[in-house]
Tab-separated table of C-alpha atoms in Angstrom:
chain	number	residue	atom	x	y	z
T	1	UNK	CA	19.920	37.736	-13.914
T	2	UNK	CA	18.770	34.246	-14.684
T	3	UNK	CA	15.218	33.303	-13.912
T	4	UNK	CA	12.736	30.634	-14.901
T	5	UNK	CA	9.008	31.082	-14.407
T	6	UNK	CA	6.451	28.311	-14.479
T	7	UNK	CA	3.215	30.113	-13.857
T	8	UNK	CA	1.081	26.976	-13.703
T	9	UNK	CA	1.335	25.560	-10.215
T	10	UNK	CA	-0.920	22.580	-10.823
T	11	UNK	CA	-2.840	21.209	-13.775
T	12	UNK	CA	-5.406	18.432	-13.799
T	13	UNK	CA	-6.474	16.658	-16.958
T	14	UNK	CA	-8.302	13.509	-17.866
T	15	UNK	CA	-6.411	10.732	-19.549
T	16	UNK	CA	-5.974	11.154	-23.321
T	17	UNK	CA	-6.248	14.900	-23.139
T	18	UNK	CA	-3.407	17.020	-24.470
T	19	UNK	CA	-1.713	19.331	-21.994
T	20	UNK	CA	0.856	22.115	-22.351
T	21	UNK	CA	3.191	23.162	-19.569
T	22	UNK	CA	4.475	26.702	-19.859
T	23	UNK	CA	7.996	27.901	-19.191
T	24	UNK	CA	9.245	31.463	-19.533
T	25	UNK	CA	12.854	32.357	-18.896
T	26	UNK	CA	14.993	35.429	-18.417
T	27	UNK	CA	18.666	35.638	-19.208
T	28	UNK	CA	21.216	38.138	-20.448
T	29	UNK	CA	23.408	35.412	-21.874
T	30	UNK	CA	23.549	35.022	-25.630
T	31	UNK	CA	24.243	31.325	-25.295
T	32	UNK	CA	22.236	29.288	-22.870
T	33	UNK	CA	20.599	25.924	-22.406
T	34	UNK	CA	17.067	25.032	-21.475
T	35	UNK	CA	15.952	21.798	-19.883
T	36	UNK	CA	12.882	19.943	-18.774
T	37	UNK	CA	12.955	17.444	-15.930
T	38	UNK	CA	10.243	15.172	-14.609
T	39	UNK	CA	9.893	14.344	-10.919
T	40	UNK	CA	7.428	11.482	-10.391
T	41	UNK	CA	6.001	10.734	-6.941
T	42	UNK	CA	8.992	8.504	-6.234
T	43	UNK	CA	11.120	11.648	-6.108
T	44	UNK	CA	13.935	11.077	-8.555
T	45	UNK	CA	14.549	13.706	-11.215
T	46	UNK	CA	14.389	12.410	-14.753
T	47	UNK	CA	15.967	14.334	-17.602
T	48	UNK	CA	13.630	14.886	-20.553
T	49	UNK	CA	15.291	17.318	-22.931
T	50	UNK	CA	18.039	19.868	-23.394
T	51	UNK	CA	17.856	22.667	-25.958
T	52	UNK	CA	20.558	25.207	-26.733
T	53	UNK	CA	19.729	28.794	-27.563
T	54	UNK	CA	20.871	28.515	-31.170
T	55	UNK	CA	18.495	25.737	-32.008
T	56	UNK	CA	14.945	26.959	-32.222
T	57	UNK	CA	13.672	23.913	-33.986
T	58	UNK	CA	10.810	22.282	-32.190
T	59	UNK	CA	11.321	18.726	-31.073
T	60	UNK	CA	9.026	15.765	-30.849
T	61	UNK	CA	9.719	12.586	-28.947
T	62	UNK	CA	6.796	10.209	-28.949
T	63	UNK	CA	3.952	11.882	-27.092
T	64	UNK	CA	6.217	14.703	-25.932
T	65	UNK	CA	6.924	17.853	-27.880
T	66	UNK	CA	8.702	21.070	-27.069
T	67	UNK	CA	8.158	24.518	-28.522
T	68	UNK	CA	11.103	26.894	-28.155
T	69	UNK	CA	10.391	30.506	-29.050
T	70	UNK	CA	13.244	32.903	-28.471
T	71	UNK	CA	11.102	35.900	-29.371
T	72	UNK	CA	8.901	35.283	-26.362
T	73	UNK	CA	11.577	33.614	-24.187
T	74	UNK	CA	9.444	30.540	-23.843
T	75	UNK	CA	10.134	26.836	-23.885
T	76	UNK	CA	6.795	25.085	-23.570
T	77	UNK	CA	6.242	21.372	-23.185
T	78	UNK	CA	3.246	19.538	-24.593
T	79	UNK	CA	2.130	16.027	-23.733
T	80	UNK	CA	-0.214	14.551	-26.292
T	81	UNK	CA	-2.777	11.949	-25.266
T	82	UNK	CA	-1.756	12.141	-21.618
T	83	UNK	CA	-1.548	9.016	-19.494
T	84	UNK	CA	-1.802	8.429	-15.766
T	85	UNK	CA	1.931	7.659	-15.706
T	86	UNK	CA	2.578	11.233	-16.808
T	87	UNK	CA	1.446	12.429	-13.389
T	88	UNK	CA	4.457	14.157	-11.892
T	89	UNK	CA	5.996	17.512	-11.166
T	90	UNK	CA	7.723	18.965	-14.208
T	91	UNK	CA	10.570	21.421	-13.873
T	92	UNK	CA	11.942	23.758	-16.489
T	93	UNK	CA	15.563	24.833	-16.002
T	94	UNK	CA	18.126	27.187	-17.489
T	95	UNK	CA	21.928	27.272	-17.555
T	96	UNK	CA	23.975	30.097	-18.995
T	97	UNK	CA	27.123	30.990	-20.848
T	98	UNK	CA	29.486	31.793	-18.036
T	99	UNK	CA	28.512	29.005	-15.724
T	100	UNK	CA	27.004	26.116	-17.599
T	101	UNK	CA	27.113	24.034	-14.482
T	102	UNK	CA	24.760	26.268	-12.544
T	103	UNK	CA	21.151	25.447	-13.204
T	104	UNK	CA	18.217	27.696	-12.420
T	105	UNK	CA	15.008	25.808	-11.897
T	106	UNK	CA	11.458	27.009	-12.205
T	107	UNK	CA	9.037	26.365	-9.383
T	108	UNK	CA	7.587	23.359	-11.138
T	109	UNK	CA	4.166	22.399	-12.464
T	110	UNK	CA	2.350	19.511	-10.874
T	111	UNK	CA	0.459	17.527	-13.471
T	112	UNK	CA	-2.368	15.264	-12.373
T	113	UNK	CA	-3.680	12.913	-15.029
T	114	UNK	CA	-6.890	11.256	-13.975
T	115	UNK	CA	-8.157	8.010	-15.478
X	1	UNK	CA	25.318	8.675	-18.125
X	2	UNK	CA	26.244	8.741	-14.455
X	3	UNK	CA	24.864	6.606	-11.668
X	4	UNK	CA	24.687	8.415	-8.367
X	5	UNK	CA	24.165	6.686	-5.048
X	6	UNK	CA	23.041	8.863	-2.207
X	7	UNK	CA	22.522	7.919	1.390
X	8	UNK	CA	20.726	7.954	3.640
X	9	UNK	CA	17.556	8.031	1.578
X	10	UNK	CA	15.679	9.528	4.488
X	11	UNK	CA	16.181	10.427	8.094
X	12	UNK	CA	14.328	11.971	10.971
X	13	UNK	CA	16.538	14.076	13.196
X	14	UNK	CA	16.266	16.079	16.353
X	15	UNK	CA	16.714	19.822	16.456
X	16	UNK	CA	20.294	20.861	17.134
X	17	UNK	CA	21.913	17.720	15.732
X	18	UNK	CA	23.824	17.282	12.472
X	19	UNK	CA	23.415	14.890	9.585
X	20	UNK	CA	25.978	13.952	6.964
X	21	UNK	CA	24.723	12.927	3.541
X	22	UNK	CA	26.951	10.893	1.276
X	23	UNK	CA	27.071	10.948	-2.493
X	24	UNK	CA	28.943	8.369	-4.562
X	25	UNK	CA	29.279	8.556	-8.351
X	26	UNK	CA	30.194	5.637	-10.581
X	27	UNK	CA	32.670	7.700	-12.599
X	28	UNK	CA	35.157	10.470	-11.959
X	29	UNK	CA	33.683	13.938	-12.217
X	30	UNK	CA	35.211	17.340	-11.752
X	31	UNK	CA	32.271	19.027	-10.141
X	32	UNK	CA	29.549	17.784	-7.869
X	33	UNK	CA	26.580	19.871	-6.874
X	34	UNK	CA	24.318	19.913	-3.866
X	35	UNK	CA	20.723	21.086	-4.200
X	36	UNK	CA	17.955	21.594	-1.698
X	37	UNK	CA	14.289	21.101	-2.463
X	38	UNK	CA	12.070	22.439	0.290
X	39	UNK	CA	8.585	20.921	0.586
X	40	UNK	CA	6.559	21.731	-2.500
X	41	UNK	CA	9.274	24.007	-3.814
X	42	UNK	CA	11.795	24.066	-6.601
X	43	UNK	CA	15.446	23.108	-6.473
X	44	UNK	CA	17.968	25.565	-5.134
X	45	UNK	CA	21.701	25.154	-5.560
X	46	UNK	CA	23.494	25.073	-2.227
X	47	UNK	CA	27.072	24.736	-3.386
X	48	UNK	CA	29.464	23.383	-5.975
X	49	UNK	CA	32.072	20.929	-4.727
X	50	UNK	CA	35.370	20.702	-6.575
X	51	UNK	CA	37.928	18.091	-5.701
X	52	UNK	CA	40.985	19.613	-4.090
X	53	UNK	CA	39.492	22.958	-3.252
X	54	UNK	CA	36.890	24.464	-0.990
X	55	UNK	CA	33.293	24.327	-2.071
X	56	UNK	CA	31.699	27.387	-3.610
X	57	UNK	CA	28.497	28.397	-1.833
X	58	UNK	CA	25.526	30.191	-3.293
X	59	UNK	CA	24.000	33.242	-1.740
X	60	UNK	CA	22.141	32.347	1.408
X	61	UNK	CA	24.195	29.255	2.193
X	62	UNK	CA	27.287	29.229	4.405
X	63	UNK	CA	30.003	26.733	5.107
X	64	UNK	CA	29.361	26.639	8.844
X	65	UNK	CA	25.826	25.447	8.255
X	66	UNK	CA	26.478	23.204	5.241
X	67	UNK	CA	30.081	21.981	5.334
X	68	UNK	CA	31.023	19.950	2.287
X	69	UNK	CA	33.832	17.509	1.720
X	70	UNK	CA	35.163	16.331	-1.627
X	71	UNK	CA	38.012	13.917	-0.901
X	72	UNK	CA	38.195	12.443	-4.406
X	73	UNK	CA	36.639	12.584	-7.853
X	74	UNK	CA	33.820	10.169	-7.115
X	75	UNK	CA	32.640	11.103	-3.641
X	76	UNK	CA	31.268	14.034	-1.675
X	77	UNK	CA	29.474	14.656	1.587
X	78	UNK	CA	27.141	17.409	2.689
X	79	UNK	CA	26.566	17.998	6.382
X	80	UNK	CA	23.510	19.831	7.626
X	81	UNK	CA	24.624	21.283	10.947
X	82	UNK	CA	22.716	22.381	14.017
X	83	UNK	CA	19.470	21.467	12.359
X	84	UNK	CA	16.153	23.206	12.833
X	85	UNK	CA	12.721	22.310	11.435
X	86	UNK	CA	13.355	24.803	8.618
X	87	UNK	CA	16.043	22.456	7.320
X	88	UNK	CA	13.441	19.811	6.564
X	89	UNK	CA	13.903	19.278	2.834
X	90	UNK	CA	15.071	16.907	0.185
X	91	UNK	CA	18.791	17.221	-0.419
X	92	UNK	CA	20.020	16.161	-3.827
X	93	UNK	CA	23.473	15.445	-5.135
X	94	UNK	CA	24.075	15.964	-8.831
X	95	UNK	CA	26.809	15.804	-11.444
X	96	UNK	CA	27.116	16.842	-15.046
X	97	UNK	CA	26.039	20.015	-16.723
X	98	UNK	CA	28.400	22.075	-18.785
X	99	UNK	CA	28.822	22.329	-22.499
X	100	UNK	CA	29.915	18.764	-23.016
X	101	UNK	CA	28.182	16.987	-20.181
X	102	UNK	CA	24.829	18.476	-21.069
X	103	UNK	CA	22.295	17.321	-18.565
X	104	UNK	CA	22.543	17.145	-14.833
X	105	UNK	CA	22.224	13.711	-13.313
X	106	UNK	CA	20.650	13.540	-9.904
X	107	UNK	CA	20.893	11.170	-7.039
X	108	UNK	CA	17.676	9.829	-5.562
X	109	UNK	CA	17.812	12.409	-2.802
X	110	UNK	CA	17.789	12.434	0.985
X	111	UNK	CA	14.481	13.239	2.615
X	112	UNK	CA	15.303	15.008	5.864
X	113	UNK	CA	12.762	15.741	8.551
X	114	UNK	CA	13.788	17.739	11.599
X	115	UNK	CA	11.631	17.564	14.693
């Protein structure tokens, strides 16, 4: 079974603080893909990153970084020096070997960045 | 990347009526996907629409309630039939995914409220 868990329902931070959004996944597939999407108040879903299961290297993109740990089935997302514009709901998602087109989304973490 | 136009962007409907949501993509795609996002919830896949064949529905979703059309490689419609207040959600069209297409691209969504 495929499942994505985002245990943090809502997080509030003050601007310039660092924040980590947790994502834990379950899959029996040996090859799979993990994603993060951002959904700002306007509602559209914005793709942030895709990571395949063979690439455990962490990735940094500006203030964003992702930590993929296969041993703990986690794919956590850190925002450094958060800004008000980072306020959004963030979704972690998983797609698997036999049906790459089917995405399983976590329940989302709402991030509030206060000035 | 794909540009997806979805309409209507929002609608308020009466119980027992039906609404058809349109999704237009700026390029030809094999598969189109319809997701539902209930208030404050995550995204759930309703069905996969392939051109030239019947849509494939996920568990909990049936064709009589959510009929889908896919007349060509750039267009699809989702109808929400015999609506009840429980159908109040955001409905999202998406394309992409897969090994080569990587990420899913999403339309801006249709905010449906049923009174």
